[in-house]
PDB file of C-alpha atoms in Angstrom:
ATOM      1  CA  UNK Z  21       6.318   8.734  -3.855  1.00 77.00           C
ATOM      2  CA  UNK Z  22       7.820  11.866  -2.317  1.00 83.00           C
ATOM      3  CA  UNK Z  23       4.481  13.635  -2.633  1.00 85.00           C
ATOM      4  CA  UNK Z  24       2.612  10.784  -0.943  1.00 90.00           C
ATOM      5  CA  UNK Z  25       5.175  10.751   1.886  1.00 90.00           C
ATOM      6  CA  UNK Z  26       4.761  14.500   2.324  1.00 92.00           C
ATOM      7  CA  UNK Z  27       0.959  14.182   2.225  1.00 90.00           C
ATOM      8  CA  UNK Z  28       1.044  11.459   4.890  1.00 91.00           C
ATOM      9  CA  UNK Z  29       3.765  13.177   6.948  1.00 93.00           C
ATOM     10  CA  UNK Z  30       5.858  10.001   7.089  1.00 92.00           C
ATOM     11  CA  UNK Z  31       8.623   8.337   5.119  1.00 94.00           C
ATOM     12  CA  UNK Z  32       7.618   5.374   2.958  1.00 94.00           C
ATOM     13  CA  UNK Z  33       9.541   2.092   3.016  1.00 95.00           C
ATOM     14  CA  UNK Z  34       8.847  -0.605   0.414  1.00 94.00           C
ATOM     15  CA  UNK Z  35       9.924  -4.210   1.031  1.00 93.00           C
ATOM     16  CA  UNK Z  36       9.300  -7.627  -0.435  1.00 94.00           C
ATOM     17  CA  UNK Z  37       7.552 -10.046   1.948  1.00 92.00           C
ATOM     18  CA  UNK Z  38       7.780 -13.761   1.173  1.00 91.00           C
ATOM     19  CA  UNK Z  39       5.007 -14.499   3.682  1.00 88.00           C
ATOM     20  CA  UNK Z  40       2.495 -13.036   1.225  1.00 87.00           C
ATOM     21  CA  UNK Z  41       3.102 -15.855  -1.269  1.00 87.00           C
ATOM     22  CA  UNK Z  42      -0.081 -17.905  -1.535  1.00 85.00           C
ATOM     23  CA  UNK Z  43      -2.194 -15.437   0.433  1.00 81.00           C
ATOM     24  CA  UNK Z  44      -5.178 -13.451  -0.860  1.00 79.00           C
ATOM     25  CA  UNK Z  45      -3.178 -10.234  -0.630  1.00 82.00           C
ATOM     26  CA  UNK Z  46      -0.310  -9.402  -2.961  1.00 86.00           C
ATOM     27  CA  UNK Z  47       0.467  -6.278  -0.953  1.00 89.00           C
ATOM     28  CA  UNK Z  48       0.123  -4.966   2.570  1.00 89.00           C
ATOM     29  CA  UNK Z  49       0.348  -1.481   4.039  1.00 90.00           C
ATOM     30  CA  UNK Z  50       1.184  -0.801   7.682  1.00 88.00           C
ATOM     31  CA  UNK Z  51       1.437   2.674   9.146  1.00 85.00           C
ATOM     32  CA  UNK Z  52       3.352   3.835  12.201  1.00 84.00           C
ATOM     33  CA  UNK Z  53       3.796   7.348  13.584  1.00 83.00           C
ATOM     34  CA  UNK Z  54       7.040   7.740  11.616  1.00 90.00           C
ATOM     35  CA  UNK Z  55       6.835   5.361   8.658  1.00 92.00           C
ATOM     36  CA  UNK Z  56       4.466   3.946   6.063  1.00 92.00           C
ATOM     37  CA  UNK Z  57       5.495   0.351   5.301  1.00 93.00           C
ATOM     38  CA  UNK Z  58       4.454  -1.233   2.012  1.00 94.00           C
ATOM     39  CA  UNK Z  59       5.097  -4.954   1.676  1.00 94.00           C
ATOM     40  CA  UNK Z  60       4.586  -6.827  -1.578  1.00 93.00           C
ATOM     41  CA  UNK Z  61       4.735 -10.486  -2.492  1.00 92.00           C
ATOM     42  CA  UNK Z  62       7.748 -11.617  -4.514  1.00 93.00           C
ATOM     43  CA  UNK Z  63       6.917 -11.680  -8.200  1.00 90.00           C
ATOM     44  CA  UNK Z  64       8.744 -12.272 -11.461  1.00 89.00           C
ATOM     45  CA  UNK Z  65       6.639  -9.594 -13.134  1.00 87.00           C
ATOM     46  CA  UNK Z  66       7.764  -5.993 -12.700  1.00 86.00           C
ATOM     47  CA  UNK Z  67       4.302  -4.858 -13.782  1.00 87.00           C
ATOM     48  CA  UNK Z  68       2.612  -6.922 -11.059  1.00 88.00           C
ATOM     49  CA  UNK Z  69       5.046  -5.558  -8.446  1.00 91.00           C
ATOM     50  CA  UNK Z  70       4.308  -2.019  -9.639  1.00 91.00           C
ATOM     51  CA  UNK Z  71       0.559  -2.494  -9.401  1.00 93.00           C
ATOM     52  CA  UNK Z  72       0.792  -3.975  -5.883  1.00 93.00           C
ATOM     53  CA  UNK Z  73       2.844  -1.016  -4.653  1.00 94.00           C
ATOM     54  CA  UNK Z  74       0.699   1.594  -6.383  1.00 94.00           C
ATOM     55  CA  UNK Z  75      -2.421  -0.052  -4.927  1.00 94.00           C
ATOM     56  CA  UNK Z  76      -1.053   0.351  -1.393  1.00 93.00           C
ATOM     57  CA  UNK Z  77      -0.005   3.957  -2.093  1.00 94.00           C
ATOM     58  CA  UNK Z  78      -3.553   4.597  -3.307  1.00 95.00           C
ATOM     59  CA  UNK Z  79      -4.878   3.337   0.037  1.00 92.00           C
ATOM     60  CA  UNK Z  80      -2.650   5.931   1.733  1.00 93.00           C
ATOM     61  CA  UNK Z  81      -3.864   8.787  -0.451  1.00 94.00           C
ATOM     62  CA  UNK Z  82      -7.478   7.732   0.039  1.00 92.00           C
ATOM     63  CA  UNK Z  83      -6.915   7.506   3.814  1.00 88.00           C
ATOM     64  CA  UNK Z  84      -8.210   3.973   4.055  1.00 83.00           C
ATOM     65  CA  UNK Z  85      -6.336   3.549   7.333  1.00 78.00           C
ATOM     66  CA  UNK Z  86      -9.497   4.737   9.021  1.00 67.00           C
ATOM     67  CA  UNK Z  87     -11.238   1.389   8.326  1.00 58.00           C
ATOM     68  CA  UNK Z  88     -12.175  -0.506  11.493  1.00 49.00           C
ATOM     69  CA  UNK Z  89     -10.951  -4.063  12.219  1.00 50.00           C
ATOM     70  CA  UNK Z  90     -10.674  -5.825  15.558  1.00 52.00           C
ATOM     71  CA  UNK Z  91      -7.710  -4.452  17.481  1.00 57.00           C
ATOM     72  CA  UNK Z  92      -7.584  -7.681  19.492  1.00 61.00           C
ATOM     73  CA  UNK Z  93      -7.035  -9.862  16.398  1.00 54.00           C
ATOM     74  CA  UNK Z  94      -4.290  -7.814  14.743  1.00 56.00           C
ATOM     75  CA  UNK Z  95      -1.471  -8.594  17.220  1.00 63.00           C
ATOM     76  CA  UNK Z  96      -1.840 -12.330  16.650  1.00 62.00           C
ATOM     77  CA  UNK Z  97      -0.388 -11.886  13.150  1.00 60.00           C
ATOM     78  CA  UNK Z  98       2.019  -9.030  13.892  1.00 65.00           C
ATOM     79  CA  UNK Z  99       3.074  -9.367  17.539  1.00 70.00           C
ATOM     80  CA  UNK Z 100       5.702  -6.613  17.280  1.00 73.00           C
ATOM     81  CA  UNK Z 101       3.121  -3.990  16.234  1.00 70.00           C
ATOM     82  CA  UNK Z 102       0.144  -2.647  18.108  1.00 68.00           C
ATOM     83  CA  UNK Z 103      -3.319  -3.757  17.074  1.00 65.00           C
ATOM     84  CA  UNK Z 104      -4.148  -0.159  16.175  1.00 66.00           C
ATOM     85  CA  UNK Z 105      -1.293  -0.098  13.652  1.00 64.00           C
ATOM     86  CA  UNK Z 106      -2.383  -3.134  11.672  1.00 63.00           C
ATOM     87  CA  UNK Z 107      -6.158  -3.138  11.968  1.00 60.00           C
ATOM     88  CA  UNK Z 108      -6.685  -1.148   8.778  1.00 55.00           C
ATOM     89  CA  UNK Z 109      -4.375  -3.394   6.775  1.00 55.00           C
ATOM     90  CA  UNK Z 110      -6.286  -6.471   7.869  1.00 56.00           C
ATOM     91  CA  UNK Z 111      -9.570  -4.913   6.792  1.00 53.00           C
ATOM     92  CA  UNK Z 112      -8.501  -4.629   3.175  1.00 49.00           C
ATOM     93  CA  UNK Z 113      -8.475  -8.235   2.017  1.00 52.00           C
ATOM     94  CA  UNK Z 114     -11.650  -8.436  -0.069  1.00 52.00           C
ATOM     95  CA  UNK Z 115     -11.566  -6.976  -3.592  1.00 46.00           C
ATOM     96  CA  UNK Z 116     -15.343  -6.612  -3.575  1.00 49.00           C
ATOM     97  CA  UNK Z 117     -15.156  -3.891  -0.963  1.00 78.00           C
ATOM     98  CA  UNK Z 118     -15.487  -0.323  -2.165  1.00 83.00           C
ATOM     99  CA  UNK Z 119     -12.102   0.613  -0.666  1.00 85.00           C
ATOM    100  CA  UNK Z 120     -10.339  -2.042  -2.735  1.00 87.00           C
ATOM    101  CA  UNK Z 121     -12.063  -1.017  -5.938  1.00 89.00           C
ATOM    102  CA  UNK Z 122     -11.240   2.660  -5.465  1.00 92.00           C
ATOM    103  CA  UNK Z 123      -7.627   1.896  -4.514  1.00 92.00           C
ATOM    104  CA  UNK Z 124      -7.206  -0.253  -7.622  1.00 93.00           C
ATOM    105  CA  UNK Z 125      -8.681   2.458  -9.832  1.00 93.00           C
ATOM    106  CA  UNK Z 126      -6.384   5.098  -8.344  1.00 94.00           C
ATOM    107  CA  UNK Z 127      -3.400   2.743  -8.745  1.00 94.00           C
ATOM    108  CA  UNK Z 128      -4.258   2.454 -12.449  1.00 94.00           C
ATOM    109  CA  UNK Z 129      -4.359   6.250 -12.733  1.00 92.00           C
ATOM    110  CA  UNK Z 130      -0.997   6.521 -10.935  1.00 90.00           C
ATOM    111  CA  UNK Z 131       0.536   4.012 -13.363  1.00 89.00           C
ATOM    112  CA  UNK Z 132      -0.747   5.963 -16.356  1.00 88.00           C
ATOM    113  CA  UNK Z 133       0.511   9.254 -14.910  1.00 84.00           C
ATOM    114  CA  UNK Z 134       3.994   7.790 -14.346  1.00 82.00           C
ATOM    115  CA  UNK Z 135       4.071   6.411 -17.872  1.00 80.00           C
ATOM    116  CA  UNK Z 136       2.786   9.611 -19.505  1.00 79.00           C
ATOM    117  CA  UNK Z 137       4.654  12.189 -17.419  1.00 71.00           C
ATOM    118  CA  UNK Z 138       7.307  14.424 -18.914  1.00 69.00           C
ATOM    119  CA  UNK Z 139       8.217  15.679 -15.421  1.00 66.00           C
ATOM    120  CA  UNK Z 140       9.030  12.343 -13.779  1.00 56.00           C
ATOM    121  CA  UNK Z 141      11.194   9.423 -14.854  1.00 56.00           C
ATOM    122  CA  UNK Z 142       9.115   7.490 -17.355  1.00 57.00           C
ATOM    123  CA  UNK Z 143       9.441   4.152 -15.651  1.00 59.00           C
ATOM    124  CA  UNK Z 144       8.331   2.776 -12.349  1.00 63.00           C
ATOM    125  CA  UNK Z 145      11.849   1.934 -11.166  1.00 62.00           C
ATOM    126  CA  UNK Z 146      12.899   5.529 -11.748  1.00 60.00           C
ATOM    127  CA  UNK Z 147      10.169   6.694  -9.380  1.00 59.00           C
ATOM    128  CA  UNK Z 148      10.202   3.927  -6.759  1.00 60.00           C
ATOM    129  CA  UNK Z 149      13.653   2.328  -7.067  1.00 51.00           C
TER     130      UNK Z 149
END
């Protein structure tokens, strides 16, 4: 995660978000000038939590924040954030889109690298807390 934060030039904060329960998205990424926020739905499965977080980190690495969504619509769901900040997150809700497929593939590769690495802690919690 340190490398992704350095690559993006921002700290990364990961939080559980109960509002995602029952929605199409199990994770959500919002970016500000200082911080990358990753929100994930509560889950009993550590593996599911890991995949949701890695998926959002993959979006960061792939620079999917450049996807266009209506700036006018975004503030209706997140009134404390500018429409520019959340427009990319709102665009990524359909797993048939190329961005979602590539993010999921990269998340799978991240998971394998964490598991196989001799340089990093060999569990997700050791890397992401």
